[in-house]
Every structure is written in C-alpha cells, then in structure tokens.
Coordinates of C-alpha atoms in Angstrom, one line a residue:
Chain A
M1 CA -23.6 6.6 46.1
S2 CA -25.1 3.5 47.6
Q3 CA -23.3 1.3 45.0
A4 CA -20.0 2.5 46.3
S5 CA -20.7 0.4 49.4
S6 CA -20.7 -2.8 47.3
P7 CA -17.2 -4.1 47.7
T8 CA -16.8 -5.7 44.2
H9 CA -18.1 -2.7 42.5
Q10 CA -15.7 -0.5 44.4
R11 CA -12.8 -2.8 43.5
T12 CA -13.5 -2.6 39.8
F13 CA -13.9 1.2 40.1
T14 CA -10.6 1.7 41.8
Q15 CA -9.0 -0.7 39.5
R16 CA -10.3 1.3 36.5
L17 CA -9.0 4.5 38.1
R18 CA -5.7 2.9 38.7
K19 CA -5.4 1.6 35.1
N20 CA -6.4 5.0 33.8
Y21 CA -3.6 6.5 36.0
I22 CA -1.0 4.0 34.8
G23 CA -2.1 4.8 31.2
W24 CA -1.2 8.4 31.7
L25 CA 2.3 7.3 32.9
F26 CA 2.8 5.5 29.6
I27 CA 2.2 8.7 27.6
I28 CA 3.5 11.4 30.0
L29 CA 7.0 11.5 28.5
S30 CA 5.7 12.1 25.0
V31 CA 3.3 14.8 26.2
L32 CA 6.1 16.6 28.0
G33 CA 8.5 16.1 25.1
I34 CA 6.2 17.4 22.4
S35 CA 5.1 20.3 24.6
L36 CA 8.7 21.3 25.2
F37 CA 10.1 20.7 21.7
Y38 CA 7.1 21.7 19.6
F39 CA 4.4 23.7 21.3
Y40 CA 6.5 25.8 23.6
P41 CA 8.8 26.8 20.6
M42 CA 5.7 27.6 18.6
V43 CA 4.5 30.1 21.2
Q44 CA 8.0 31.4 21.6
A45 CA 8.3 31.9 17.8
F46 CA 5.1 33.9 17.8
L47 CA 6.4 36.1 20.7
L48 CA 9.7 36.5 18.8
S49 CA 7.9 37.5 15.7
L50 CA 6.6 40.6 17.5
Q51 CA 10.1 41.7 18.4
S52 CA 12.9 43.2 16.4
G53 CA 16.6 43.8 16.9
M54 CA 20.0 42.4 16.2
G55 CA 21.4 39.4 18.2
S56 CA 20.0 39.3 21.7
T57 CA 18.9 42.9 22.1
L58 CA 15.2 42.6 21.1
E59 CA 12.3 44.8 21.7
Y60 CA 8.6 44.5 21.1
V61 CA 7.5 46.2 17.8
G62 CA 4.0 44.8 17.5
F63 CA 3.2 43.6 14.0
D64 CA 5.9 45.6 12.3
N65 CA 7.7 42.5 11.2
Y66 CA 4.6 41.2 9.4
V67 CA 4.3 44.5 7.6
R68 CA 8.0 44.3 6.7
L69 CA 7.3 41.0 4.9
F70 CA 5.4 42.7 2.1
N71 CA 8.2 45.1 1.4
D72 CA 11.0 42.6 1.5
P73 CA 12.0 41.6 -2.0
T74 CA 14.1 38.6 -0.8
F75 CA 11.1 37.2 1.1
I76 CA 8.9 37.6 -1.9
T77 CA 11.4 35.9 -4.1
A78 CA 11.8 33.0 -1.6
L79 CA 8.0 32.7 -1.3
T80 CA 7.5 32.7 -5.1
N81 CA 10.3 30.2 -5.6
T82 CA 8.9 27.8 -2.9
I83 CA 5.4 28.0 -4.4
L84 CA 6.8 27.5 -7.9
Y85 CA 8.6 24.3 -6.7
L86 CA 5.4 23.2 -5.1
L87 CA 3.2 23.8 -8.2
V88 CA 5.6 22.2 -10.7
Q89 CA 7.4 19.5 -8.7
V90 CA 4.7 17.9 -6.6
P91 CA 2.2 17.3 -9.5
L92 CA 5.1 16.2 -11.8
M93 CA 6.3 13.7 -9.3
I94 CA 2.9 12.3 -8.4
V95 CA 1.9 11.8 -12.0
L96 CA 5.3 10.1 -12.7
A97 CA 4.9 7.9 -9.6
L98 CA 1.4 6.9 -10.6
V99 CA 2.5 6.0 -14.1
F100 CA 5.4 3.8 -12.8
S101 CA 3.1 2.1 -10.3
V102 CA 0.4 1.3 -12.9
L103 CA 3.0 -0.1 -15.3
L104 CA 4.7 -2.1 -12.6
N105 CA 1.4 -3.5 -11.4
D106 CA 0.9 -5.4 -14.6
P107 CA 1.3 -9.1 -13.6
T108 CA 2.7 -10.1 -17.0
L109 CA 5.6 -7.6 -16.9
K110 CA 9.0 -9.1 -16.6
F111 CA 11.9 -7.8 -14.4
K112 CA 9.3 -6.1 -12.2
G113 CA 11.5 -6.5 -9.0
F114 CA 14.5 -5.0 -10.8
F115 CA 12.5 -2.0 -12.0
R116 CA 10.8 -1.4 -8.7
T117 CA 14.1 -1.6 -6.7
A118 CA 15.9 0.6 -9.2
I119 CA 13.3 3.3 -9.2
F120 CA 13.0 3.3 -5.4
L121 CA 16.8 3.3 -4.8
P122 CA 17.2 7.1 -4.8
A123 CA 15.0 7.2 -1.7
V124 CA 17.7 5.6 0.4
T125 CA 20.3 8.4 -0.2
S126 CA 20.8 11.1 2.3
L127 CA 19.6 14.5 1.0
V128 CA 23.0 16.1 1.4
A129 CA 24.8 13.3 -0.4
Y130 CA 22.6 13.3 -3.5
A131 CA 22.5 17.1 -3.5
V132 CA 26.3 17.2 -3.8
I133 CA 26.2 14.5 -6.5
F134 CA 23.6 16.5 -8.5
K135 CA 25.7 19.7 -8.1
Y136 CA 28.6 17.9 -9.8
L137 CA 26.5 16.1 -12.4
F138 CA 24.8 19.4 -13.4
G139 CA 28.0 21.5 -13.4
N140 CA 29.0 23.4 -16.5
D141 CA 31.4 20.7 -17.6
G142 CA 29.4 18.0 -15.8
L143 CA 28.2 14.7 -17.1
V144 CA 24.7 15.9 -17.9
N145 CA 26.0 18.6 -20.3
D146 CA 28.6 16.1 -21.7
F147 CA 25.8 13.6 -22.5
L148 CA 23.4 16.2 -24.0
L149 CA 26.2 17.6 -26.1
S150 CA 27.4 14.2 -27.4
M151 CA 23.8 13.3 -28.3
N152 CA 23.6 16.6 -30.2
I153 CA 20.5 17.6 -28.2
I154 CA 22.1 20.9 -27.3
S155 CA 24.8 22.7 -29.1
S156 CA 26.3 24.6 -26.2
P157 CA 26.4 23.7 -22.5
I158 CA 23.4 24.6 -20.4
A159 CA 24.2 26.8 -17.4
W160 CA 22.3 24.4 -15.0
L161 CA 23.6 26.0 -11.9
S162 CA 24.4 29.6 -12.8
D163 CA 21.3 30.6 -14.9
P164 CA 18.3 31.6 -12.7
F165 CA 15.9 29.6 -14.9
W166 CA 17.9 26.5 -15.3
A167 CA 19.0 26.5 -11.6
K168 CA 15.3 26.1 -10.7
I169 CA 14.9 23.3 -13.2
T170 CA 17.9 21.6 -11.7
I171 CA 16.4 21.8 -8.2
I172 CA 13.1 20.4 -9.5
L173 CA 14.8 17.6 -11.3
A174 CA 16.8 16.7 -8.3
I175 CA 13.8 16.5 -5.9
T176 CA 11.9 14.5 -8.5
W177 CA 14.8 12.0 -8.8
R178 CA 14.9 11.6 -5.1
W179 CA 11.2 11.2 -4.2
T180 CA 9.4 9.7 -7.2
G181 CA 10.2 6.1 -6.3
Y182 CA 9.3 6.7 -2.7
N183 CA 5.8 7.8 -3.7
M184 CA 5.5 5.0 -6.2
I185 CA 5.9 2.4 -3.4
F186 CA 2.8 3.8 -1.7
Y187 CA 0.7 3.6 -4.9
L188 CA 2.0 0.1 -5.7
S189 CA 1.0 -1.3 -2.4
A190 CA -2.4 0.4 -2.7
L191 CA -2.9 -1.1 -6.2
Q192 CA -2.1 -4.5 -4.9
N193 CA -5.2 -4.3 -2.7
V194 CA -7.4 -3.3 -5.6
D195 CA -10.0 -5.9 -6.7
K196 CA -8.8 -7.2 -10.1
S197 CA -12.4 -8.0 -11.1
M198 CA -13.1 -4.3 -11.5
Y199 CA -10.6 -4.0 -14.3
E200 CA -12.0 -7.2 -15.9
A201 CA -15.5 -5.8 -15.8
A202 CA -14.3 -2.5 -17.2
K203 CA -12.5 -4.4 -20.1
I204 CA -15.7 -6.3 -20.9
D205 CA -17.5 -3.0 -21.0
G206 CA -14.9 -1.8 -23.6
A207 CA -13.0 0.7 -21.4
S208 CA -9.6 1.7 -22.8
A209 CA -6.5 1.6 -20.7
M210 CA -6.7 5.3 -20.4
Q211 CA -10.3 5.2 -19.2
Q212 CA -9.5 2.5 -16.7
F213 CA -6.7 4.6 -15.4
F214 CA -8.8 7.7 -14.9
F215 CA -12.1 6.1 -13.9
I216 CA -10.9 3.2 -11.7
T217 CA -7.3 3.6 -10.6
I218 CA -7.3 7.3 -9.8
P219 CA -10.6 7.2 -7.7
L220 CA -9.5 4.1 -5.9
L221 CA -6.1 5.6 -5.1
K222 CA -7.6 9.0 -4.0
P223 CA -6.9 8.6 -0.3
I224 CA -3.3 7.6 -0.8
I225 CA -2.8 10.3 -3.4
L226 CA -4.1 12.8 -0.9
F227 CA -1.8 11.5 1.8
T228 CA 1.3 11.6 -0.5
S229 CA 0.5 15.1 -1.8
I230 CA 0.1 16.5 1.7
V231 CA 3.4 14.9 2.8
S232 CA 5.1 16.2 -0.3
T233 CA 3.6 19.7 0.1
I234 CA 4.8 20.0 3.7
G235 CA 8.2 18.7 2.6
T236 CA 8.5 21.1 -0.3
L237 CA 7.4 24.1 1.9
Q238 CA 10.4 23.2 4.1
L239 CA 12.8 22.6 1.3
F240 CA 16.3 23.3 2.5
D241 CA 19.0 20.6 2.2
E242 CA 19.0 20.4 -1.6
V243 CA 19.0 24.1 -2.3
M244 CA 21.7 24.7 0.3
N245 CA 24.0 22.1 -1.2
I246 CA 23.2 22.4 -4.9
T247 CA 23.0 26.2 -5.5
S248 CA 23.2 27.8 -2.0
G249 CA 20.1 29.7 -3.1
G250 CA 21.8 31.3 -6.1
P251 CA 22.5 32.6 -8.6
G252 CA 21.4 35.8 -6.8
N253 CA 18.4 34.6 -4.8
S254 CA 16.9 32.8 -7.8
T255 CA 16.6 29.4 -6.1
M256 CA 16.2 30.7 -2.5
T257 CA 13.5 29.0 -0.5
I258 CA 11.7 30.2 2.6
S259 CA 13.5 27.7 4.9
M260 CA 16.8 28.9 3.5
Y261 CA 15.9 32.5 4.0
I262 CA 15.0 31.7 7.7
Y263 CA 18.3 30.0 8.1
N264 CA 20.2 32.9 6.5
L265 CA 18.3 35.5 8.6
S266 CA 19.3 33.7 11.8
F267 CA 22.7 32.4 11.1
E268 CA 24.3 33.9 8.0
Y269 CA 23.4 37.6 8.0
T270 CA 23.5 39.6 11.2
P271 CA 21.1 37.6 13.3
D272 CA 17.6 39.0 13.3
F273 CA 15.7 36.3 15.2
G274 CA 12.5 38.3 15.4
Y275 CA 12.1 38.7 11.7
A276 CA 13.2 35.2 11.0
A277 CA 10.5 33.9 13.4
T278 CA 8.0 36.1 11.5
V279 CA 9.0 34.4 8.2
S280 CA 8.8 31.0 9.8
Y281 CA 5.2 31.7 10.8
V282 CA 4.4 32.2 7.2
V283 CA 5.6 28.6 6.5
L284 CA 3.4 27.3 9.3
I285 CA 0.4 29.2 8.0
L286 CA 1.0 28.0 4.5
V287 CA 1.3 24.4 5.7
V288 CA -2.0 24.7 7.5
I289 CA -3.9 26.4 4.7
L290 CA -2.6 24.1 2.0
S291 CA -3.2 20.9 3.9
F292 CA -6.7 22.1 4.6
I293 CA -7.4 22.9 0.9
Q294 CA -6.1 19.5 -0.1
F295 CA -8.3 17.8 2.4
R296 CA -11.3 19.8 1.1
V297 CA -10.6 19.3 -2.6
A298 CA -9.6 15.7 -2.6
G299 CA -10.7 14.3 0.7
D300 CA -13.7 12.3 1.4
R301 CA -16.2 14.2 3.5
D302 CA -17.2 11.2 5.6
Chain B
M1 CA -0.1 -2.6 -31.6
K2 CA -0.1 -4.4 -28.3
K3 CA 3.5 -5.5 -28.9
L4 CA 4.5 -1.9 -29.7
K5 CA 3.0 -0.8 -26.4
R6 CA 4.9 -3.5 -24.6
V7 CA 8.2 -2.4 -26.1
F8 CA 7.4 1.2 -25.2
T9 CA 6.7 0.2 -21.6
Y10 CA 10.0 -1.6 -21.3
L11 CA 11.8 1.3 -22.9
F12 CA 10.2 3.8 -20.6
L13 CA 10.9 1.8 -17.4
S14 CA 14.5 1.1 -18.5
V15 CA 15.2 4.8 -19.0
A16 CA 13.7 5.5 -15.6
A17 CA 15.8 2.7 -14.0
I18 CA 19.0 3.9 -15.7
V19 CA 18.3 7.5 -14.6
S20 CA 17.7 6.3 -11.0
I21 CA 20.7 4.1 -10.8
F22 CA 23.2 6.2 -12.8
P23 CA 24.2 8.5 -9.9
F24 CA 24.9 5.5 -7.7
L25 CA 27.1 3.9 -10.4
W26 CA 28.9 7.2 -11.0
M27 CA 29.8 7.6 -7.3
L28 CA 31.0 4.1 -7.0
V29 CA 33.2 4.4 -10.2
S30 CA 34.4 7.9 -9.2
M31 CA 35.4 6.6 -5.8
T32 CA 38.1 4.6 -7.6
N33 CA 39.3 7.5 -9.9
K34 CA 41.6 10.5 -9.6
S35 CA 39.9 13.9 -9.2
V36 CA 41.0 14.9 -12.7
D37 CA 39.6 11.8 -14.3
V38 CA 36.3 12.4 -12.5
T39 CA 36.1 15.9 -14.0
A40 CA 37.1 14.5 -17.4
G41 CA 34.0 12.3 -17.3
R42 CA 35.7 8.9 -16.9
L43 CA 33.1 6.3 -16.4
I44 CA 35.2 3.2 -15.9
P45 CA 36.6 2.0 -12.6
G46 CA 40.2 3.1 -11.8
T47 CA 42.8 2.0 -9.3
H48 CA 42.8 5.1 -7.1
F49 CA 40.5 3.9 -4.4
I50 CA 43.1 3.3 -1.7
E51 CA 44.7 6.7 -2.4
N52 CA 41.3 8.4 -2.2
L53 CA 40.5 6.6 1.1
K54 CA 43.9 7.6 2.5
N55 CA 43.4 11.2 1.6
L56 CA 39.9 11.2 3.0
L57 CA 41.2 9.9 6.3
D58 CA 44.2 12.3 6.3
Q59 CA 42.4 15.5 5.2
T60 CA 39.1 15.2 7.0
Q61 CA 37.7 14.0 10.3
I62 CA 35.6 11.4 8.7
G63 CA 36.3 8.9 11.6
I64 CA 35.0 11.3 14.2
A65 CA 32.0 12.3 12.0
L66 CA 31.1 8.6 11.5
W67 CA 31.4 8.1 15.2
N68 CA 29.2 11.1 16.0
S69 CA 26.6 10.1 13.4
F70 CA 26.4 6.6 14.8
V71 CA 26.2 7.7 18.4
I72 CA 23.4 10.1 17.6
A73 CA 21.6 7.7 15.3
I74 CA 21.7 4.8 17.8
I75 CA 20.7 6.8 20.8
T76 CA 17.9 8.5 18.8
T77 CA 16.6 5.2 17.5
V78 CA 16.5 3.5 20.9
L79 CA 14.9 6.4 22.7
T80 CA 12.4 7.1 19.8
L81 CA 11.2 3.6 19.8
L82 CA 11.0 3.3 23.5
I83 CA 9.1 6.6 24.2
G84 CA 7.0 6.4 21.0
S85 CA 5.9 2.8 21.6
L86 CA 5.1 3.5 25.3
A87 CA 2.8 6.3 24.2
G88 CA 1.3 4.5 21.2
Y89 CA 0.5 1.6 23.5
G90 CA -0.8 3.8 26.3
F91 CA -3.1 5.7 24.0
E92 CA -4.6 2.6 22.5
I93 CA -4.7 0.1 25.4
F94 CA -5.7 2.6 28.1
R95 CA -8.0 4.5 25.9
S96 CA -10.1 7.2 27.5
K97 CA -11.8 10.4 26.4
G98 CA -9.1 12.6 28.0
K99 CA -6.3 10.7 26.3
D100 CA -8.0 10.8 22.9
I101 CA -8.1 14.6 23.2
V102 CA -4.4 14.7 24.2
F103 CA -3.6 12.4 21.3
N104 CA -5.3 14.7 18.8
I105 CA -3.4 17.7 20.1
L106 CA -0.1 15.8 19.9
V107 CA -0.9 14.8 16.3
L108 CA -1.3 18.4 15.4
S109 CA 2.4 18.9 16.0
M110 CA 3.1 16.9 12.9
M111 CA 2.0 20.0 10.9
I112 CA 4.6 22.2 12.5
P113 CA 7.4 22.7 10.1
F114 CA 10.8 22.4 11.6
A115 CA 11.8 25.8 10.2
A116 CA 9.1 27.4 12.3
I117 CA 10.5 26.2 15.6
M118 CA 14.2 26.1 14.8
I119 CA 15.0 29.5 16.2
P120 CA 13.3 29.2 19.6
L121 CA 14.9 25.7 19.9
Y122 CA 18.3 27.2 19.2
R123 CA 17.7 29.9 21.8
L124 CA 16.4 27.3 24.3
F125 CA 19.6 25.3 24.0
G126 CA 21.6 28.4 24.1
R127 CA 20.0 29.5 27.4
I128 CA 20.7 26.1 29.1
S129 CA 24.3 25.9 27.8
A130 CA 25.7 27.7 30.8
D131 CA 23.9 25.6 33.4
A132 CA 23.9 22.3 31.6
P133 CA 26.9 22.2 29.4
L134 CA 26.4 18.6 28.6
I135 CA 23.2 19.2 26.7
G136 CA 23.7 22.8 25.6
L137 CA 24.7 24.1 22.2
D138 CA 27.5 22.2 20.3
T139 CA 26.8 18.9 22.1
L140 CA 25.7 15.6 20.5
A141 CA 22.8 15.6 23.0
A142 CA 21.5 18.9 21.7
A143 CA 21.5 17.4 18.2
F144 CA 19.3 14.5 19.1
L145 CA 17.1 15.6 22.0
P146 CA 14.5 17.6 20.0
T147 CA 14.2 14.7 17.5
I148 CA 13.5 11.8 19.7
I149 CA 9.9 12.5 20.6
T150 CA 7.7 12.9 17.6
A151 CA 4.0 12.6 17.0
F152 CA 4.8 10.6 14.0
F153 CA 6.1 7.6 16.0
I154 CA 3.3 7.8 18.5
F155 CA 0.8 7.7 15.7
F156 CA 2.8 4.9 14.0
F157 CA 2.8 2.7 17.1
R158 CA -0.8 3.5 18.0
Q159 CA -1.9 2.4 14.5
N160 CA 0.1 -0.9 14.8
T161 CA -1.1 -1.5 18.4
K162 CA -4.6 -1.8 16.9
M163 CA -3.5 -5.1 15.5
F164 CA -2.1 -6.3 18.8
A165 CA -4.3 -8.9 20.4
R166 CA -5.9 -7.5 23.5
E167 CA -6.4 -10.9 24.9
L168 CA -2.7 -11.0 25.5
V169 CA -3.0 -8.0 27.8
E170 CA -5.8 -9.7 29.7
A171 CA -3.8 -13.0 29.9
G172 CA -0.9 -11.0 31.3
R173 CA -3.1 -9.4 33.9
I174 CA -4.5 -12.8 35.0
D175 CA -0.9 -14.1 35.2
G176 CA -0.2 -11.3 37.7
L177 CA 2.1 -9.3 35.5
S178 CA 2.2 -5.5 36.2
E179 CA 1.1 -3.2 33.4
W180 CA 4.8 -2.5 32.7
G181 CA 5.5 -6.2 32.7
I182 CA 2.9 -6.7 30.1
F183 CA 4.4 -4.0 27.9
F184 CA 8.0 -5.1 28.2
R185 CA 7.5 -8.9 28.3
I186 CA 4.5 -9.4 26.1
Y187 CA 3.9 -6.4 23.8
M188 CA 7.5 -5.7 22.9
P189 CA 8.4 -9.2 21.8
T190 CA 5.2 -9.7 19.8
M191 CA 5.6 -6.4 18.0
K192 CA 9.1 -7.1 16.7
T193 CA 8.2 -6.3 13.1
T194 CA 6.7 -3.0 14.0
Y195 CA 9.8 -2.1 16.0
A196 CA 12.0 -3.2 13.1
A197 CA 10.1 -0.9 10.7
A198 CA 10.2 2.0 13.1
A199 CA 13.9 1.5 13.8
I200 CA 14.6 1.8 10.1
I201 CA 12.7 5.0 9.8
A202 CA 14.2 6.5 12.9
F203 CA 17.8 5.5 12.0
M204 CA 17.5 6.8 8.5
N205 CA 16.0 10.1 9.6
S206 CA 18.7 10.6 12.2
W207 CA 21.6 9.5 9.9
N208 CA 20.5 11.9 7.2
N209 CA 19.4 14.8 9.4
Y210 CA 21.1 18.0 8.3
L211 CA 19.4 21.3 9.2
W212 CA 19.2 21.0 13.0
P213 CA 22.8 19.6 13.4
L214 CA 24.0 22.4 11.1
V215 CA 22.4 24.8 13.5
V216 CA 23.5 23.4 16.8
L217 CA 26.9 21.6 16.1
Q218 CA 29.6 24.2 15.5
S219 CA 33.0 22.6 16.3
P220 CA 34.7 20.4 13.7
N221 CA 34.9 17.5 16.2
K222 CA 31.2 17.5 16.6
Q223 CA 30.4 17.3 12.9
T224 CA 28.1 14.6 11.6
I225 CA 28.4 12.9 8.2
P226 CA 26.0 15.1 6.4
L227 CA 27.8 18.2 7.7
L228 CA 31.1 16.9 6.6
I229 CA 29.9 16.1 3.2
S230 CA 28.2 19.4 2.8
N231 CA 31.5 21.1 3.8
L232 CA 33.5 19.0 1.4
G233 CA 31.0 19.7 -1.4
A234 CA 31.2 23.5 -0.8
G235 CA 35.0 23.6 -1.0
Y236 CA 36.6 25.7 -3.7
T237 CA 39.1 23.1 -4.9
P238 CA 37.1 19.9 -4.4
D239 CA 38.9 16.5 -4.7
Y240 CA 36.1 14.6 -6.5
G241 CA 37.6 11.2 -5.8
V242 CA 37.8 11.9 -2.1
I243 CA 34.3 13.4 -1.9
M244 CA 32.8 10.5 -3.8
T245 CA 34.5 8.1 -1.3
A246 CA 33.0 10.0 1.6
I247 CA 29.5 10.0 -0.1
V248 CA 29.7 6.2 -0.6
I249 CA 30.7 5.7 3.0
A250 CA 27.7 8.0 4.1
T251 CA 25.3 6.1 1.9
L252 CA 26.5 2.6 2.8
P253 CA 24.6 2.2 6.2
T254 CA 21.2 3.3 4.8
A255 CA 21.7 1.3 1.6
L256 CA 22.6 -1.8 3.7
V257 CA 19.6 -1.3 5.9
F258 CA 17.4 -1.1 2.8
F259 CA 18.8 -4.2 1.1
L260 CA 18.9 -6.4 4.2
M261 CA 15.5 -5.3 5.5
Q262 CA 13.6 -4.5 2.4
R263 CA 10.4 -6.1 3.7
H264 CA 10.4 -4.1 7.0
F265 CA 11.5 -1.0 5.1
V266 CA 8.3 -1.0 3.0
A267 CA 6.2 -2.1 6.0
G268 CA 7.6 1.0 7.8
M269 CA 6.6 3.3 5.1
M270 CA 3.1 1.8 4.9
G271 CA 2.7 1.8 8.6
S272 CA 2.4 5.5 8.5
V273 CA -0.7 5.5 6.4
K274 CA -2.6 2.5 7.6
G275 CA -5.9 3.0 9.5

C-alpha cells in the first residue's frame, strides 16, 4: 500500500495494467469469433440433440434421440463404415508415408526431388476435384479396369463403385492417394533433423536396415507420427467430400459416413435437425476419445 | 544384393510417382479430347481443347463460380491472417495467466468437428437472414464468416511469434511507437515468411472448401468452384472433356501456389507442429 505512493513504481504498475489491457484488445476478436462460431454452436447442438421434430417445429424429448441411435441401422452402418475407414486407411497411409520418407532420406538416392514432388503432388488437389477424377477412373469401363484387364490381372471388370465391398476399397484407395505424400513431408523434415551418427553407430553394432527402422527411426519420429495420426483420425471421422462425390454413400448405404449421414438428415431427407445434432455429437465424442487414446498410447508422458 | 535392393527402391518409388502423377496427366490429356474419346480411354492429347473450353463457358457458370471462389478465398485469407496474427501476437507478447487460460480454451475448439456445429451454424445464419440479408443464408459472406477465425491460425502465429525477437518490441516502445504501431510497422514486415506460409494454407483451405458452401450457398449464381465441379460430376450425361477442363481450371490456382512457393508451402505445413 505504501509502495503505491512511490511515483516510479506506480507508473510501471499502471503501465503494466495498460499493456495487459491492450493485450486483450489484440485477442478479443478471436475470442468473440471462436465463441460465436464454435462454442455457441456446440451448446446449441447439444440443446438441439434433446429435441425432435421435422423442420422448425421442435420439442424437447430428453435423451430419446440418443436411444434412437442404437436402433437406427443407417447410423450403425455409417458408424461402422467410418471406423472401418479409420482402422484400415490411417495405418496403411502412415506406414506407406514412413516407407517413402525413409527411402527418400537416403543421401545417395538419385532423382530425390522428383520423387518427393511427385508423391506430394496429390495434396495440392481439391478434394472434390480428385474425387470426381477417381469416380471416372474407377468406373466400370474406367481406366483402372482397362489397365487391370489388359495386364491380365483380372478376367472381368471389377465393380469398383457398385459393389459394397469394392466401393469401400475405392474410397480407401482414393484417400490414401490424396494424403500419403502430405504425411510423408512431415516425416521427411523430421528425419532431416535426426543425428546421422546414430545410424552409423547402429551400423557398427551390426544393426540391419530393418532394425534401424524399428529401433531408431520409429522412436525418433514418435511425436510426429502421433501428430499426423491424430490429424488423420480427426479428418477421417469427418470424411465427407470424397464419399459424397465418388459414391454418394452407395451402393445402398455401404460407403456412407457419419458426416454424410448428418448432411442427409439435415438437408436431403425431411430435415430432422434434432436427430442430426445427436449424430453429430457422436462424432465429437469419438474425436475426443480417440485423440485421448492416441495421446495415452503413443504420447510421451512428460 | 545391395544393387538388387537399389533397383527395387527405384522401382517402388517410380511406381508410386507414376500412380501419384497419372491422374494429373489424365486430366490434362482429357481436357484436349472429346468426351467419347475420354470414355474410350484415349491417353494422347487431342485437338478438342478450345471446343471443350467453349462448351464449359456456354453450358456452365464457371466465370461466376471462379469469381465467387476468388472473392471468398481472398477475403478469407486477408481476414484470417489479420485476426489470427493479432491474436497469436497478443497471446505471446502480452502473456499473462488469464490469457494463457483463454488460449488453452480456444485451442480446444480445434477438436470440434465441423459436422458437429454445421446445423446450429446453418440455423444461426438462417435466423439472421431476415434482419441482415447481406450476411444471411445464400450470401458469399455466410460462406466465409465462420471460417475466418480459427484456433489453428492463432496457434500457428503464436508458435511463430516465439521466434520473433522481443528486443524489436522494446526498441519500438523506446522509439515511441504505440503497441499497434509496433505490430503493424515492425512485426508484420519482419514476419513476412510466416504470413506467406499462413496465406497459402488459408487460401487453399478456402478455395477447396466444400461442405459449408454446399450447405449455405443455394442459388446457381452463388456457386463456388467445388460446388460447380461436384454438380458437373454428378450429372447423368457427363461431358468428360468439359468436366476435365473445369477440374484443370480449379486445380490451377492451388498447383501454381505450390510450384511458385514450394518453400513457404512446406514451411506452412511444418509451422503447425513446431514447438
């Protein structure tokens, strides 16, 4: 209290207060924006999920919508498909990206720049654009079938888009094509920071290339692998653009994802915003749970 | 043995490169061919490009869609960078306990999947449509407003601000610059590379955004490029030559950004994980 009378001290104190206040001005727009466009809708979605009805006539029904989820075959299909994409596609892509990055990190390799750019190139396409291209490439008389037939790998065309099993494969191949190079770039730049002497020491100790990969490369890249797998998991849980434009969720609902089901519930079928919001909360809960598990399993605990 | 492994490596990488590039080559070649030739699997360039381009301009509103996409992408990029960098700078330079708590709460919003907030957002814009028709449903503003403020860019700029020399802030204060002056006259010019990297990400995200514009933009003259391509692709009697021309046009801006600014591009991707 007595220090407050000291003029210099008071000046620095008010200066600090003033600076703190200006600091809030720098961030206020973002705080308002994120509250309005993320947190407020989040609360609204929860309130909506407790209501039911068509269009704008909604009434509170408690947790009925959540019960409905368990008896909704389309939801169960969409959920199973989404998890299937997640379990097959994310590991496949991460392993492929790791292999590419390790091969491209070899300093004696020629045409490295070409390979790197080529494999990364799919990441610059818009999701809709490449989805439409894939739809045509994988058509019944599309180039993929033409190629496989001419190489005698298959004897009759594969129904890439109209068979429930192959349609899922097509979606997985498409996403893998689009995102492998993108993930590879993260691993490549992480590898460039790795101390080369570690590999030399390992070589002297007689470690094979395989052993080096599993006992040096993988542990060193763990943080970045964790980061990319969380990003990919969140992305896959929200999968929409590709499915919408390659198969529209078909045949039947065999490639339907949760995001697409939410879209259909709100804008394609008779709008049922309450139930759609309920389904959307499932996505949120899945994102939170899966990110948490990944942190726990792979993350450093420090 | 070692040689064999080498050969296998090159073979493997070559196959990967061909698979990665082939769809690009195919769309470039198909852009110059007639629809029937594309379906027949023709893989050599033809002479039909001008015809395809003319049909595209006549049959679709690609001009308007390009304009809409550019307007949305440019406004989004400018506002995203401005608001995101202000906040990133604010959180790092004027660090305080309270702000750190707020920051951690904002970062949580990165976990919120878009699908989970899409319906309330749609209803929000629906409600304001009557009072504020300029930013209501079916306006370009509605298509970019919810996308300009994201925790990702705040996080991105905060991470990069850690490398900004604080002495410059002190020097600015001694020179009598206001805190805003320091931000606009010292911080912004020194952080050009960070802005370039962020601009690339923001532009690409906006240019390629599909789901939200699909939800809010209904009239044909409000269509963006991804909506136009999606509609063309879903047509019952697609003209492949025309569609491929549209896809090439849609891919051109992002591909150009990538080839011209490759260094910033990668820096932008990495900027999101640093720290």
